[in-house]
Short mmCIF file of C-alpha atoms and ligand atoms in Angstrom, two decimals:
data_model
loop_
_atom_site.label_atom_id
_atom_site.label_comp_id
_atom_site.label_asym_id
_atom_site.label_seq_id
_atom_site.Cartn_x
_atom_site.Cartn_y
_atom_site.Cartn_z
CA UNK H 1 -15.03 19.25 4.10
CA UNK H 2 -12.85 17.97 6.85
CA UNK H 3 -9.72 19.57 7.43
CA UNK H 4 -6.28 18.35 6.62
CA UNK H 5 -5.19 18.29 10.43
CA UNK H 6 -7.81 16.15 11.63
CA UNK H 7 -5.35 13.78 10.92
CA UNK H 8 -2.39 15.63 12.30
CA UNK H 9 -0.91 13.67 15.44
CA UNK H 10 1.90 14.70 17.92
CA UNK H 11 3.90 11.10 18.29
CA UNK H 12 7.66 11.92 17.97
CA UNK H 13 8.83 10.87 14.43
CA UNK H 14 12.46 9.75 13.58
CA UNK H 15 12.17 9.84 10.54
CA UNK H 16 15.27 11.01 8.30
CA UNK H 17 15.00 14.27 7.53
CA UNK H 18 14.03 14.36 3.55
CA UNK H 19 12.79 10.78 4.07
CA UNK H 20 9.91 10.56 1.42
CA UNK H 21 7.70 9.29 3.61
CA UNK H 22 7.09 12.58 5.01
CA UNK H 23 5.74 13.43 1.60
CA UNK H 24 3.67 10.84 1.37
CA UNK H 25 1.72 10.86 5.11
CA UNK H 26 1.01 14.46 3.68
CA UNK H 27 -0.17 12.94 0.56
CA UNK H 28 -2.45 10.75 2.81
CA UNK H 29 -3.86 12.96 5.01
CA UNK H 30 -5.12 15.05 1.77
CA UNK H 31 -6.62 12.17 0.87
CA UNK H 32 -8.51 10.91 4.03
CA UNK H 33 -9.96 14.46 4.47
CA UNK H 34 -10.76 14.69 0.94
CA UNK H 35 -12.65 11.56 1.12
CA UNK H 36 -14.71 13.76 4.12
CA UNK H 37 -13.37 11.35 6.73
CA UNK H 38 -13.10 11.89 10.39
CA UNK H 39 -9.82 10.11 11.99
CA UNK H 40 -12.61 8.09 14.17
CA UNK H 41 -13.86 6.00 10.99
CA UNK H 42 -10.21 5.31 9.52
CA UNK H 43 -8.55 1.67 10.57
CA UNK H 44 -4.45 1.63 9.17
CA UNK H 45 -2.53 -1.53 9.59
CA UNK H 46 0.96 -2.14 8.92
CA UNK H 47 3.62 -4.18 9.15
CA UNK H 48 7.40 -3.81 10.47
CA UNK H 49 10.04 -0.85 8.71
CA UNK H 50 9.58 2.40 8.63
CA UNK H 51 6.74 2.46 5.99
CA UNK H 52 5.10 0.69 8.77
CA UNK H 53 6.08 3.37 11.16
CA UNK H 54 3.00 5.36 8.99
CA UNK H 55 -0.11 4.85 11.26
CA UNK H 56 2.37 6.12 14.46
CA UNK H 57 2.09 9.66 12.66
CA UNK H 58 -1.62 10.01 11.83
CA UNK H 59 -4.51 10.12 13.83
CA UNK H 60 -6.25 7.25 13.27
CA UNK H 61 -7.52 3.99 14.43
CA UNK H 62 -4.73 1.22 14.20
CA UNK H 63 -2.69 -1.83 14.55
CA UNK H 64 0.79 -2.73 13.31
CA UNK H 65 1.45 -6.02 13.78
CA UNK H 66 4.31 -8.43 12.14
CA UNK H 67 6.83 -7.86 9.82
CA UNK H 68 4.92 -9.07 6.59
CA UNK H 69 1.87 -9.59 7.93
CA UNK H 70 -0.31 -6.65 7.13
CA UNK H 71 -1.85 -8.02 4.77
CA UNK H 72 -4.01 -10.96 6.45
CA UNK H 73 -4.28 -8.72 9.54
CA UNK H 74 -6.38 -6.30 7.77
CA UNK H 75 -8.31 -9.36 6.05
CA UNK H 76 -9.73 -10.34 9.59
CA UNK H 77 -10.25 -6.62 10.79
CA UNK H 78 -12.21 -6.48 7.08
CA UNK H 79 -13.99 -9.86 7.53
CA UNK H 80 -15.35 -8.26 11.21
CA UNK H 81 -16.32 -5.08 9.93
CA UNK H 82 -16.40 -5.03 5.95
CA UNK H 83 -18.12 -1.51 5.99
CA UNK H 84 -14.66 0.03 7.75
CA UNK H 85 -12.42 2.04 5.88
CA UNK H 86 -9.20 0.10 6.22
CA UNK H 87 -6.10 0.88 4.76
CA UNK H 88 -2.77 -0.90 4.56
CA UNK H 89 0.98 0.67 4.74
CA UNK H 90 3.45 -1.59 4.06
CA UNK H 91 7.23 -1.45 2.96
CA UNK H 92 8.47 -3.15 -0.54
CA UNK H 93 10.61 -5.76 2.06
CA UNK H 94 7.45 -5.87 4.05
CA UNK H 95 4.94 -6.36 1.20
CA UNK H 96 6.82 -8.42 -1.65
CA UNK H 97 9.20 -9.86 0.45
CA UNK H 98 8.39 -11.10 3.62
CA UNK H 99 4.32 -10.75 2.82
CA UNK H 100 5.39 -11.79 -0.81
CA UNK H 101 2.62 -14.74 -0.76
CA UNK H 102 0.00 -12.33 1.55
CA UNK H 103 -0.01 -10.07 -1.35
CA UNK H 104 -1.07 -12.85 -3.59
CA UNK H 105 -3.37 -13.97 -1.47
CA UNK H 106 -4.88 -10.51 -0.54
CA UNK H 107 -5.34 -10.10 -4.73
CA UNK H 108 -6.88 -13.25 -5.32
CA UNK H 109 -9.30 -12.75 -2.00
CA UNK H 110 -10.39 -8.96 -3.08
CA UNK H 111 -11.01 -7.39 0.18
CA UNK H 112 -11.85 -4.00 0.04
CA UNK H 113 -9.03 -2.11 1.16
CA UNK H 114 -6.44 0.44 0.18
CA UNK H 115 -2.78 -0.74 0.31
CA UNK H 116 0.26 1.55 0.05
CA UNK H 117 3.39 0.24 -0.55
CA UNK H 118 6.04 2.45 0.37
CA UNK H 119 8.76 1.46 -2.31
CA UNK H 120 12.41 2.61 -1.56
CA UNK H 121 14.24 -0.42 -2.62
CA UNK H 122 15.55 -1.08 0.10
CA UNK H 123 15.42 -1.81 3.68
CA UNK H 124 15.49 1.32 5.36
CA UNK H 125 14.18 -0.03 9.27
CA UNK H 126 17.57 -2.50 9.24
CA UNK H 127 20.01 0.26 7.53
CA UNK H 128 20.56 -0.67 3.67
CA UNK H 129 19.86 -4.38 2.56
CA UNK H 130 18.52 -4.85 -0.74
CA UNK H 131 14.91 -5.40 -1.04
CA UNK H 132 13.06 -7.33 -3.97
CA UNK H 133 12.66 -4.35 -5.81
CA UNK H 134 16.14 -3.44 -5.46
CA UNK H 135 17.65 -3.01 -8.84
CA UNK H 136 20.51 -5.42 -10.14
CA UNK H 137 24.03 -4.23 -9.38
CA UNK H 138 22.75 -2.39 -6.50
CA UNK H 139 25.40 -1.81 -3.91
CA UNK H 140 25.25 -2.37 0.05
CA UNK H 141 27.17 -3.19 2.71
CA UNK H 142 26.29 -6.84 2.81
CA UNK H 143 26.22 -6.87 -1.47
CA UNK H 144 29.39 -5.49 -1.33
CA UNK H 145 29.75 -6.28 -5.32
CA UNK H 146 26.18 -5.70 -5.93
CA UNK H 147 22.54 -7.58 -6.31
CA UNK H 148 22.40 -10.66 -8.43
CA UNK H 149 18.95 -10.72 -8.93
CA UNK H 150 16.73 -9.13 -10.99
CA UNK H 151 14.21 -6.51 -9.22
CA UNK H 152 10.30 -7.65 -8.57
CA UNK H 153 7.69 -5.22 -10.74
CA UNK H 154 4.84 -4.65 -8.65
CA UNK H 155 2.60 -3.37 -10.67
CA UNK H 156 3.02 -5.88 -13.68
CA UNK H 157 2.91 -8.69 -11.03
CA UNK H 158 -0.55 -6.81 -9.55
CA UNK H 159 -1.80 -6.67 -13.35
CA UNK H 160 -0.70 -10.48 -14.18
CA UNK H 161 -2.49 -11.65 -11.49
CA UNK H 162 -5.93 -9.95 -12.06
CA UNK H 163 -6.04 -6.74 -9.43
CA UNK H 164 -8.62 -4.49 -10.23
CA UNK H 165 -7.05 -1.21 -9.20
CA UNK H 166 -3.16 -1.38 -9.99
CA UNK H 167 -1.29 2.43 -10.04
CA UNK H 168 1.60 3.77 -9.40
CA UNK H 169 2.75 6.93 -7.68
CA UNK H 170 5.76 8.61 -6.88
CA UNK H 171 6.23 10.14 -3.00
CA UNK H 172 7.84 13.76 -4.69
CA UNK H 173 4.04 14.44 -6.70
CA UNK H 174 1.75 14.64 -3.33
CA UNK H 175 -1.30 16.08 -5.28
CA UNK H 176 -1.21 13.40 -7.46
CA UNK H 177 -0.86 10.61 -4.58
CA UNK H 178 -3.92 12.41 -2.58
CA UNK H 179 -6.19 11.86 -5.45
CA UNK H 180 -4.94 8.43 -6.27
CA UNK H 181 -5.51 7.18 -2.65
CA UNK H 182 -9.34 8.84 -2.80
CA UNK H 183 -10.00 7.08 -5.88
CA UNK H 184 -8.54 3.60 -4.37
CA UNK H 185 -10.57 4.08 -1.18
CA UNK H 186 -14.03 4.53 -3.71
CA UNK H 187 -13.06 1.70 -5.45
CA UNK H 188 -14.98 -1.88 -4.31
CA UNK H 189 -11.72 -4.03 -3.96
CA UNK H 190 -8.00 -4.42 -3.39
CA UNK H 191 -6.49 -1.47 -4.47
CA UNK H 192 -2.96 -1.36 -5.16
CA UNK H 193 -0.88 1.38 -4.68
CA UNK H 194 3.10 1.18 -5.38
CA UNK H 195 4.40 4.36 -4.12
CA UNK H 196 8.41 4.85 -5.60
CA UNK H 197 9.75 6.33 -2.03
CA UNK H 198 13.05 8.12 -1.89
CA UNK H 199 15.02 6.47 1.40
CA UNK H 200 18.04 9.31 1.66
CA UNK H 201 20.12 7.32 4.09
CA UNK H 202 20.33 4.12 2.70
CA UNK H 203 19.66 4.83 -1.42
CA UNK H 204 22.02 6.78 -3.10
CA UNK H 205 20.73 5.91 -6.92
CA UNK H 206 16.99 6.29 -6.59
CA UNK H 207 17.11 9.91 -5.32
CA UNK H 208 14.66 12.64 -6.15
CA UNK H 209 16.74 13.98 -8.53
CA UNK H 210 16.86 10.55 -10.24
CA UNK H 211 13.01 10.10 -10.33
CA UNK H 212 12.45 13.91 -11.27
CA UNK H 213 13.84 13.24 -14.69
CA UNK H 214 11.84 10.02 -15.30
CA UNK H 215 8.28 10.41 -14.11
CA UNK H 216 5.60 11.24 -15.85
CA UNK H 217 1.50 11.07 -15.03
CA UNK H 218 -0.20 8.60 -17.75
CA UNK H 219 -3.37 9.83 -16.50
CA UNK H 220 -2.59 13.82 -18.07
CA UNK H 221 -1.75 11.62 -21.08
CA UNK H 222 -4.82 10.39 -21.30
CA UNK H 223 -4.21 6.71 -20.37
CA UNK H 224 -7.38 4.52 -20.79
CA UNK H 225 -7.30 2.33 -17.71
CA UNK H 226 -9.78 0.03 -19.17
CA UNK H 227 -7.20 -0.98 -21.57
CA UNK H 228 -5.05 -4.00 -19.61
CA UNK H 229 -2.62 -4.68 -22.65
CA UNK H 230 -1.91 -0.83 -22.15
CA UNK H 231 -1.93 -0.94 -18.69
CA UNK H 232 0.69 -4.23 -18.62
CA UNK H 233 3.08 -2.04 -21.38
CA UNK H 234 3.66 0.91 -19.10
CA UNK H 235 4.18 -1.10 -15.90
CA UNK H 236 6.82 -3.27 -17.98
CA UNK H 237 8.39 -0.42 -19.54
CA UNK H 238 11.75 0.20 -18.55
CA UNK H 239 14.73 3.21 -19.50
CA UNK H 240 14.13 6.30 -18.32
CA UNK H 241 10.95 7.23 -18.70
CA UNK H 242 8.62 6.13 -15.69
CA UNK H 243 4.72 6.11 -15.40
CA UNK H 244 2.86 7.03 -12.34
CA UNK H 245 -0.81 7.24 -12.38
CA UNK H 246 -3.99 4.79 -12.53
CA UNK H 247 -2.51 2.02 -14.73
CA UNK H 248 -6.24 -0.18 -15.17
CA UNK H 249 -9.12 -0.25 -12.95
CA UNK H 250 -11.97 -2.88 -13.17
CA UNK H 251 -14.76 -3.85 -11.17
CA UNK H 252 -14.29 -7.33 -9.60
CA UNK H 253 -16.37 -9.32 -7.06
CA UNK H 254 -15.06 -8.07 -3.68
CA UNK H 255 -14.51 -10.52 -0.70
CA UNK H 256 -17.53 -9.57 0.81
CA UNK H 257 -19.23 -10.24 -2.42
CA UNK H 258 -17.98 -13.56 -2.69
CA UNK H 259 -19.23 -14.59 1.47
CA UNK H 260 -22.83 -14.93 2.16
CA UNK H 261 -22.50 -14.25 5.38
CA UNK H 262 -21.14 -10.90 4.59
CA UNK H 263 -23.62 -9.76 2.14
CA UNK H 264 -26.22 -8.35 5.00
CA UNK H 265 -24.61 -6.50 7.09
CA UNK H 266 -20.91 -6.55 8.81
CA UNK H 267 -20.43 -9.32 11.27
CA UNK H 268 -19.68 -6.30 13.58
CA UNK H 269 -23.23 -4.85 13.59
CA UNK H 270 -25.16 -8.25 14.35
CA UNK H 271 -26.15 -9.20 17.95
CA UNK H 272 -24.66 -12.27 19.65
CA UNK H 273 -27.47 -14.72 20.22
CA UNK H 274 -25.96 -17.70 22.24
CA UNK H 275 -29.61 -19.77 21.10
CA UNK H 276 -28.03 -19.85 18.13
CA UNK H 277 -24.81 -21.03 19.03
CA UNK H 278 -25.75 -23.44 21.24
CA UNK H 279 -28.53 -25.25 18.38
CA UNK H 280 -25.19 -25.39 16.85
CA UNK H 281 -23.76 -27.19 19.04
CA UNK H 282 -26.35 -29.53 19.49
CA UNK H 283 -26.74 -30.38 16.09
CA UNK H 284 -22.40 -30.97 15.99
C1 LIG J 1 10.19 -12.03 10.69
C2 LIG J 1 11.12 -10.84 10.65
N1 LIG J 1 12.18 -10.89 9.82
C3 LIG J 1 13.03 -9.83 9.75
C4 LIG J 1 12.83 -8.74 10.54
C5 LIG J 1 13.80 -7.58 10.48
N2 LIG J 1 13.29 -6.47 9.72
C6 LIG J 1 12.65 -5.43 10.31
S1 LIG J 1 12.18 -4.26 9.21
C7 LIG J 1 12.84 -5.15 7.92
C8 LIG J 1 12.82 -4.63 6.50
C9 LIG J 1 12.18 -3.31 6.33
O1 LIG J 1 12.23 -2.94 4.97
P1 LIG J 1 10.95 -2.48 4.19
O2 LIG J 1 9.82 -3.39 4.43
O3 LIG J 1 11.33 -2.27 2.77
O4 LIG J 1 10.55 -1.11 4.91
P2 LIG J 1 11.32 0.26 5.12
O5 LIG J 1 11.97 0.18 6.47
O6 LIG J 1 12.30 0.42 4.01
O7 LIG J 1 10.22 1.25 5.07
C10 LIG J 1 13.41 -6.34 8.35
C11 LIG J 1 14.07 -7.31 7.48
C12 LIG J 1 11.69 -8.72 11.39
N3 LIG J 1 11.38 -7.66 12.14
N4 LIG J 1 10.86 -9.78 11.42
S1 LIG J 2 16.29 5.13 6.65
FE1 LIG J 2 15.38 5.73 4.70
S2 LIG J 2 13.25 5.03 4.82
FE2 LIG J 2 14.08 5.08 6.91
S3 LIG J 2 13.51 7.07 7.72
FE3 LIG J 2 15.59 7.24 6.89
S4 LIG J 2 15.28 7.97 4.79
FE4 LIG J 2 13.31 7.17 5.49
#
């Protein structure tokens, strides 16, 4: 069993304090070390915010690139090396806003890699805009009289579009997130993870008091996640009751499975034989 603080790493962090993100690095270092992984074999990219901020505070292998463009970053470090561990941490702005069509893309590719959306509904990084999943009527200093349109669902949209692993976790129930971030990384695919973040600067309606009252673990309930009518009901469902948990999980043709030339063996693990490229060449 490797320990929790493996993963521990010294970087200064500006976080807010009571930022939920805290919570949830916790929630993530649980789950690398439960998975028995060593901070050597773990690749995290991200994007631009302070979700992205994420690899900065754990000892790991990483790269944070572009504001949105985790996503298709992680596809090519996948496409080199599809045996890697790789996971994702992006913001809601960063993930359904700016990567809005990445996200598509990354569901309808498959890679296998586990993405965790840090969802505060806002923009935390740029201090308060509204973010897609910002609800309507929401308040900030540049929607003075509120949001006029209607919030993104993540995990409906996930569902709708065929994901194989769609749940949803909350950043204030970090034994729950651990195991929900093991079971993405054993699962053969895209696995989506939309983690409802409290942001105590810049969101003064989705607090942890707020959440406290409404969330509730599907999977205690007994939730079959086979069941994708089930699944699509609880990610729809609105009012005050809130479901976190494994919404539906099934097994899909990953990217690699789909490639030929990833079938073998990683691209990373195969010699460089210029013969080869230059009969290529030749025959161009
Ligand atoms: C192309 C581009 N557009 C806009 C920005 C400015 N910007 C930086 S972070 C950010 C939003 C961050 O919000 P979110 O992704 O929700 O993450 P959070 O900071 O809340 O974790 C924006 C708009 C940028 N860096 N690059
Ligand atoms: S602004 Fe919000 S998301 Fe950013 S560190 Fe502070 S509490 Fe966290």
């Amino acid at each position: 069993m490797v320990d929790v603080s493996a993963f521990h790493c010294d970087y200064e962090n500006k976080w807010c304090p009571g930022c939920g993100n805290f919570p949830i690095l916790e929630a993530l270092k649980q789950g690398l070390a439960d998975q028995g992984l060593v901070p050597e074999d773990v690749l995290m990219i991200s994007g631009i915010g302070q979700a992205g901020k994420t690899p900065h505070f754990l000892r790991c292998n990483f790269f944070h690139g572009l504001h949105g463009r985790a996503l298709p970053l992680a596809t090519g470090a996948y496409v080199a090396n599809c045996e890697l561990p790789i996971l994702v941490s992006m913001g809601d702005g960063d993930c359904y806003g700016e990567g809005g069509n990445h996200f598509l893309a990354a569901i309808r590719r498959n890679p296998d890699m586990t993405l965790l959306i840090h969802d505060n509904r806002v923009y935390g990084l740029t201090k308060g805009q509204a973010s897609p999943t910002s609800e309507r009527g929401f308040v900030t200093k540049i929607q003075p009289k509120g949001v006029r349109s209607d919030p993104f669902n993540p995990a409906a949209l996930a569902l709708s579009q065929g994901a194989g692993f769609v749940a949803r976790a909350y950043c204030g129930h970090k034994e729950q997130l651990a195991g929900l971030i093991g079971q993405a990384m054993d699962y053969r695919g895209l696995s989506v993870i939309d983690i409802m973040q409290v942001c105590v600067s810049f969101n003064t309606v989705n607090t942890y008091d707020w959440y406290k009252k409404r969330v509730y673990d599907i999977n205690e309930q007994g939730h079959d996640t086979d069941d994708w009518n089930a699944a699509m009901d609880l990610a729809m469902a609105g009012g005050d009751r809130m479901a976190t948990g494994l919404f539906y999980k099934k097994n899909r043709a990953s990217f690699a499975d789909r490639v030929p030339g990833l079938a073998d063996s990683p691209l990373a693990a195969r010699r460089y034989d210029p013969a080869q490229v230059q009969a290529l060449l030749d025959q161009a």
